[in-house]
Amino acid sequence: MAYRRLGRSGLQVSLFSFGSWVTFHNQVDTGGVREMMAAARDGGVNFFDNAEVYANGESERLMGEALAQLKWDRLDYVVSSKFFWGLDRGAPDRPRINGCDTLNRKYLMQAVDGSLQRLGLDFIDLIFCHRADPHTPLEETVWAMHDIIEKGKALYWGTSEWSADEIRSAWDIADRHHLHKPVMEQPQYHLFHRRRVEREYARLYEDTGLGLTTWSPLASGLLTGKYRKGVPANSRGAIESVSFLRDGLLDARKNAAVGELEGVAQDLECTVAQLALAWVAHNPRVSTVILGASRLAQLQENLGALAVLPKLTVDVLQRIDAITTGLGD
């Protein structure tokens, strides 16, 4: 396993990390979570990504149970959580006001306590503002994230799917008041979704030292090739709670491109999934690539992408670009 610094911080995270979105609780039970986390750690993974909203808190609970059973030294692993949507949104006739879709101080200070309890940890290494909140003054959010760190409940904070202008504004507020600054961003990044990481954030890497913990490197499974003939049973695309992904997974032009990528993968003696993962990791701005898996064999295959990295020559990258350019944003 290779390790990279998280942006300009001194924290080192594994180039490939393991995340829980969709799979934990929905596809993987307690035993499976423990088994895959142990296998990931054996493969050199030291960063495990989570969020309050994943499976309505159950994802954090399962990860917490696995950590308690695995009994790793706390210095040896990094855990994250993300806040914005909250948990149970309340009954339709009495929706929660300050407990969801917000980054106000009241919600953030209580949300981190809930995550700590479910994870069974004294502190969370990385906390993210899961989306931007246009209804809360940004200064209030920045101060709340700073205070969470000052109280010892988290070590670093960052954002997820924020615009470059929003990240810059938050960083400037923190800099002006000598507060803990946002260190990392968690954006979607894969062969069909490139503009934000490669163009929009371009100035932030040098100006603020922004690090990236990228998600969906396989475009929710599209880049594995499994959706070329429809939606397989027991796949992510078959899960009703994420049915919004289905149209994208069945995109005819992108699936045709995946077919062409399989030829490149064959030449490199790897799978198309490993090729796509290595492509994301090849970007030096990426601190870590978050993997998702519902089976141990799938996780082990994905970790094999590390061996593909040295094969991504200029010629190979040009072949990949020729196939995928213009098919996403």
Coordinates of C-alpha atoms in Angstrom, one line a residue:
M1 CA 0.0 0.0 0.0
A2 CA 1.1 3.5 -0.7
Y3 CA 0.3 6.4 1.6
R4 CA -0.2 10.1 0.9
R5 CA -0.5 13.2 3.2
L6 CA -4.0 14.5 3.6
G7 CA -3.6 17.7 1.7
R8 CA -1.1 19.9 3.6
S9 CA -1.7 18.2 6.9
G10 CA 0.8 15.8 8.5
L11 CA -1.8 13.0 8.5
Q12 CA -1.0 10.1 6.1
V13 CA -3.8 8.1 4.7
S14 CA -3.7 4.9 2.6
L15 CA -4.0 5.6 -1.2
F16 CA -7.0 3.2 -1.2
S17 CA -9.5 3.4 1.7
F18 CA -12.7 1.6 2.6
G19 CA -16.1 3.2 2.8
S20 CA -19.5 2.1 4.0
W21 CA -22.0 4.0 1.8
V22 CA -24.8 1.8 0.5
T23 CA -23.2 -1.5 1.6
F24 CA -23.1 -1.5 5.4
H25 CA -26.4 -2.7 6.8
N26 CA -28.1 -2.7 3.3
Q27 CA -25.9 -5.4 1.8
V28 CA -23.4 -6.4 4.5
D29 CA -24.1 -7.5 8.1
T30 CA -22.0 -7.3 11.2
G31 CA -19.8 -10.3 10.4
G32 CA -19.3 -9.2 6.8
V33 CA -18.3 -5.7 7.9
R34 CA -15.7 -7.1 10.4
E35 CA -14.3 -9.5 7.8
M36 CA -13.9 -6.8 5.1
M37 CA -12.5 -4.2 7.4
A38 CA -9.9 -6.8 8.7
A39 CA -9.0 -7.7 5.1
A40 CA -8.7 -4.0 4.1
R41 CA -6.4 -3.4 7.1
D42 CA -4.3 -6.5 6.2
G43 CA -4.0 -4.9 2.7
G44 CA -2.6 -1.7 4.2
V45 CA -5.8 0.4 4.4
N46 CA -5.8 2.8 7.3
F47 CA -8.8 5.0 6.5
F48 CA -12.4 4.0 6.9
D49 CA -15.1 6.4 5.7
N50 CA -18.6 6.7 7.1
A51 CA -21.4 9.3 7.6
E52 CA -24.2 9.9 10.0
V53 CA -26.8 9.5 7.3
Y54 CA -25.6 6.2 5.9
A55 CA -28.3 3.6 6.7
N56 CA -29.8 6.1 9.1
G57 CA -26.9 5.7 11.6
E58 CA -26.7 1.9 11.3
S59 CA -23.6 2.1 9.2
E60 CA -21.7 3.9 12.0
R61 CA -23.0 1.4 14.5
L62 CA -21.8 -1.6 12.5
M63 CA -18.4 0.0 12.0
G64 CA -18.2 0.7 15.7
E65 CA -19.0 -2.9 16.5
A66 CA -16.3 -4.1 14.1
L67 CA -13.7 -1.8 15.6
A68 CA -14.5 -3.0 19.1
Q69 CA -14.1 -6.6 18.0
L70 CA -10.9 -6.0 16.0
K71 CA -9.2 -4.2 18.9
W72 CA -6.8 -2.3 16.7
D73 CA -4.4 0.3 18.2
R74 CA -6.1 3.7 17.8
L75 CA -3.0 5.1 16.2
D76 CA -3.3 2.7 13.4
Y77 CA -6.5 3.7 11.7
V78 CA -8.4 6.8 10.6
V79 CA -12.2 7.1 10.8
S80 CA -14.4 9.8 9.3
S81 CA -18.1 10.9 9.5
K82 CA -20.1 13.4 7.7
F83 CA -23.0 15.7 8.9
F84 CA -25.8 17.5 7.1
W85 CA -28.9 15.4 6.5
G86 CA -29.3 14.1 10.0
L87 CA -31.1 10.9 11.1
D88 CA -34.8 10.3 11.3
R89 CA -36.3 13.4 9.6
G90 CA -39.5 13.2 11.7
A91 CA -43.1 12.6 10.9
P92 CA -44.6 14.3 7.7
D93 CA -46.8 16.5 9.9
R94 CA -44.0 17.4 12.3
P95 CA -40.7 17.5 10.3
R96 CA -37.5 18.2 12.2
I97 CA -36.3 21.8 11.8
N98 CA -32.9 21.9 13.3
G99 CA -32.0 18.2 13.0
C100 CA -31.7 17.8 9.3
D101 CA -30.5 19.5 6.1
T102 CA -28.5 22.0 8.1
L103 CA -25.0 23.0 9.3
N104 CA -26.2 25.2 12.2
R105 CA -24.3 25.1 15.4
K106 CA -27.0 23.3 17.4
Y107 CA -27.2 20.4 14.9
L108 CA -23.5 20.0 14.5
M109 CA -22.6 19.9 18.2
Q110 CA -25.2 17.2 18.8
A111 CA -24.6 15.3 15.6
V112 CA -20.9 14.7 16.5
D113 CA -21.9 13.3 19.9
G114 CA -24.3 10.8 18.3
S115 CA -21.7 9.6 15.8
L116 CA -19.1 9.2 18.6
Q117 CA -21.6 7.1 20.5
R118 CA -22.5 4.8 17.6
L119 CA -18.8 4.4 16.5
G120 CA -17.7 3.8 20.1
L121 CA -14.8 6.3 19.8
D122 CA -13.5 9.1 22.0
F123 CA -12.8 11.2 18.8
I124 CA -13.4 11.0 15.1
D125 CA -10.3 11.7 13.0
L126 CA -12.0 13.4 10.1
I127 CA -15.4 15.2 10.0
F128 CA -17.0 16.6 6.9
C129 CA -19.8 19.0 6.2
H130 CA -21.6 16.6 3.9
R131 CA -23.2 19.4 1.8
A132 CA -23.2 23.1 1.8
D133 CA -26.0 24.9 3.7
P134 CA -27.1 28.1 2.1
H135 CA -29.5 28.9 5.0
T136 CA -26.9 29.0 7.8
P137 CA -24.2 31.8 8.0
L138 CA -21.0 30.2 6.9
E139 CA -19.2 31.8 9.8
E140 CA -21.5 29.9 12.2
T141 CA -20.6 26.6 10.6
V142 CA -16.8 27.3 10.5
W143 CA -16.8 28.3 14.2
A144 CA -18.8 25.2 15.1
M145 CA -16.4 22.9 13.3
H146 CA -13.5 24.7 15.0
D147 CA -15.1 24.3 18.4
I148 CA -15.7 20.5 17.8
I149 CA -12.0 20.1 17.2
E150 CA -11.1 22.3 20.2
K151 CA -13.2 20.1 22.4
G152 CA -11.2 17.1 21.3
K153 CA -14.1 15.4 19.5
A154 CA -12.5 15.5 16.1
L155 CA -9.0 16.2 14.7
Y156 CA -9.5 17.6 11.2
W157 CA -12.5 19.0 9.3
G158 CA -13.5 19.4 5.7
T159 CA -16.3 19.5 3.2
S160 CA -18.0 17.2 0.7
E161 CA -19.4 18.3 -2.6
W162 CA -18.9 22.0 -1.9
S163 CA -18.1 24.4 -4.7
A164 CA -14.6 26.0 -4.9
D165 CA -16.0 29.4 -3.9
E166 CA -17.7 27.9 -0.8
I167 CA -14.5 26.1 0.3
R168 CA -12.5 29.3 -0.3
S169 CA -14.9 31.4 1.7
A170 CA -14.8 28.9 4.6
W171 CA -11.0 28.8 4.5
D172 CA -10.8 32.6 4.5
I173 CA -13.1 32.9 7.5
A174 CA -11.0 30.4 9.4
D175 CA -7.8 32.2 8.4
R176 CA -9.1 35.6 9.4
H177 CA -10.2 34.4 12.9
H178 CA -7.2 32.0 13.4
L179 CA -9.5 29.0 13.5
H180 CA -9.0 25.4 12.4
K181 CA -9.2 25.5 8.6
P182 CA -10.9 23.0 6.3
V183 CA -8.2 20.5 5.3
M184 CA -10.0 18.2 2.9
E185 CA -12.9 17.9 0.4
Q186 CA -14.7 14.7 -0.5
P187 CA -15.9 15.0 -4.1
Q188 CA -17.2 12.4 -6.6
Y189 CA -14.4 11.6 -9.0
H190 CA -14.2 9.0 -11.8
L191 CA -13.6 8.8 -15.5
F192 CA -17.1 10.2 -16.3
H193 CA -17.0 12.9 -13.6
R194 CA -13.8 15.0 -13.8
R195 CA -14.4 18.7 -14.1
R196 CA -14.7 19.7 -10.4
V197 CA -11.5 17.9 -9.3
E198 CA -9.4 18.7 -12.4
R199 CA -10.6 22.3 -13.1
E200 CA -12.9 23.9 -10.5
Y201 CA -10.6 23.1 -7.6
A202 CA -7.3 23.7 -9.5
R203 CA -6.4 26.9 -7.6
L204 CA -7.3 25.5 -4.2
Y205 CA -4.6 22.8 -4.1
E206 CA -1.7 25.3 -4.0
D207 CA -3.5 28.2 -2.3
T208 CA -5.1 26.3 0.6
G209 CA -3.4 22.9 0.6
L210 CA -6.7 21.1 -0.1
G211 CA -6.6 17.3 0.1
L212 CA -9.1 15.0 -1.6
T213 CA -10.8 11.8 -0.2
T214 CA -12.7 10.9 -3.4
W215 CA -15.8 8.8 -3.6
S216 CA -17.5 6.7 -6.3
P217 CA -14.4 5.9 -8.3
L218 CA -16.3 3.2 -10.2
A219 CA -19.3 5.4 -10.9
S220 CA -21.4 3.4 -8.5
G221 CA -20.4 0.2 -10.3
L222 CA -20.9 1.4 -13.9
L223 CA -17.1 1.1 -14.5
T224 CA -17.0 -2.5 -13.5
G225 CA -18.9 -3.5 -16.7
K226 CA -21.6 -5.3 -14.7
Y227 CA -24.4 -3.0 -16.1
R228 CA -23.7 -3.5 -19.8
K229 CA -26.6 -6.0 -20.1
G230 CA -29.0 -4.5 -17.5
V231 CA -29.2 -4.4 -13.7
P232 CA -28.0 -7.7 -12.1
A233 CA -29.9 -9.0 -9.1
N234 CA -28.2 -8.2 -5.7
S235 CA -26.2 -5.3 -7.3
R236 CA -26.2 -1.8 -6.1
G237 CA -28.5 -0.8 -8.9
A238 CA -31.1 -3.2 -7.7
I239 CA -31.4 -1.5 -4.3
E240 CA -34.6 0.6 -4.1
S241 CA -33.2 3.1 -1.6
V242 CA -30.6 4.2 -4.3
S243 CA -32.8 3.7 -7.3
F244 CA -31.9 7.3 -8.4
L245 CA -28.6 5.8 -9.6
R246 CA -30.3 3.4 -12.1
D247 CA -30.6 5.7 -15.1
G248 CA -26.9 6.6 -14.9
L249 CA -25.9 3.0 -14.5
L250 CA -27.8 2.0 -17.7
D251 CA -26.5 4.9 -19.8
A252 CA -25.9 3.3 -23.3
R253 CA -23.0 5.5 -24.4
K254 CA -21.1 5.1 -21.1
N255 CA -21.6 1.4 -21.1
A256 CA -20.3 1.2 -24.6
A257 CA -17.2 3.2 -23.5
V258 CA -16.7 0.7 -20.6
G259 CA -16.7 -2.1 -23.3
E260 CA -13.8 -0.3 -25.0
L261 CA -12.0 0.2 -21.7
E262 CA -12.1 -3.6 -21.2
G263 CA -9.8 -3.8 -24.2
V264 CA -7.3 -1.5 -22.5
A265 CA -7.6 -3.5 -19.3
Q266 CA -6.9 -6.7 -21.1
D267 CA -3.7 -5.3 -22.5
L268 CA -2.6 -4.4 -18.9
E269 CA -3.7 -7.8 -17.6
C270 CA -6.2 -6.3 -15.1
T271 CA -9.9 -5.8 -14.8
V272 CA -11.7 -2.7 -16.0
A273 CA -12.5 -1.9 -12.4
Q274 CA -8.9 -2.0 -11.4
L275 CA -8.0 0.2 -14.4
A276 CA -10.6 2.8 -13.4
L277 CA -9.5 2.8 -9.8
A278 CA -5.8 3.1 -10.7
W279 CA -6.7 6.0 -13.0
V280 CA -8.2 7.9 -10.1
A281 CA -5.3 7.1 -7.8
H282 CA -2.9 8.3 -10.5
N283 CA -4.0 11.9 -9.9
P284 CA -1.4 13.3 -7.4
R285 CA -4.1 15.7 -6.0
V286 CA -6.0 12.7 -4.7
S287 CA -5.1 11.8 -1.1
T288 CA -7.1 8.6 -1.0
V289 CA -9.6 6.7 -3.2
I290 CA -12.6 5.4 -1.2
L291 CA -13.5 1.9 -2.2
G292 CA -16.9 0.3 -1.6
A293 CA -17.6 -3.5 -1.6
S294 CA -20.3 -5.9 -0.7
R295 CA -18.2 -9.0 -0.9
L296 CA -14.7 -9.8 0.3
A297 CA -13.6 -11.0 -3.1
Q298 CA -14.7 -7.7 -4.6
L299 CA -12.7 -5.7 -2.0
Q300 CA -9.6 -7.8 -2.7
E301 CA -10.0 -7.3 -6.4
N302 CA -10.3 -3.6 -6.0
L303 CA -7.1 -3.4 -3.8
G304 CA -5.3 -5.1 -6.7
A305 CA -5.6 -1.8 -8.6
L306 CA -2.4 -0.7 -6.7
A307 CA -0.4 -3.0 -9.0
V308 CA -1.9 -1.3 -12.1
L309 CA -0.6 2.2 -11.2
P310 CA 2.9 1.7 -12.6
K311 CA 1.3 0.5 -15.9
L312 CA -0.5 3.8 -16.6
T313 CA 2.0 5.2 -19.1
V314 CA 1.4 8.4 -21.1
D315 CA 0.2 6.2 -24.0
V316 CA -2.3 4.3 -21.8
L317 CA -3.7 7.5 -20.3
Q318 CA -4.2 8.9 -23.8
R319 CA -6.1 5.8 -24.8
I320 CA -8.3 6.1 -21.8
D321 CA -8.9 9.8 -22.5
A322 CA -9.8 9.1 -26.1
I323 CA -12.5 6.6 -25.0
T324 CA -14.0 8.6 -22.1
T325 CA -13.6 12.3 -23.0
G326 CA -17.0 14.0 -23.6
L327 CA -19.1 11.4 -21.8
G328 CA -19.4 13.1 -18.5
D329 CA -18.8 16.4 -16.7

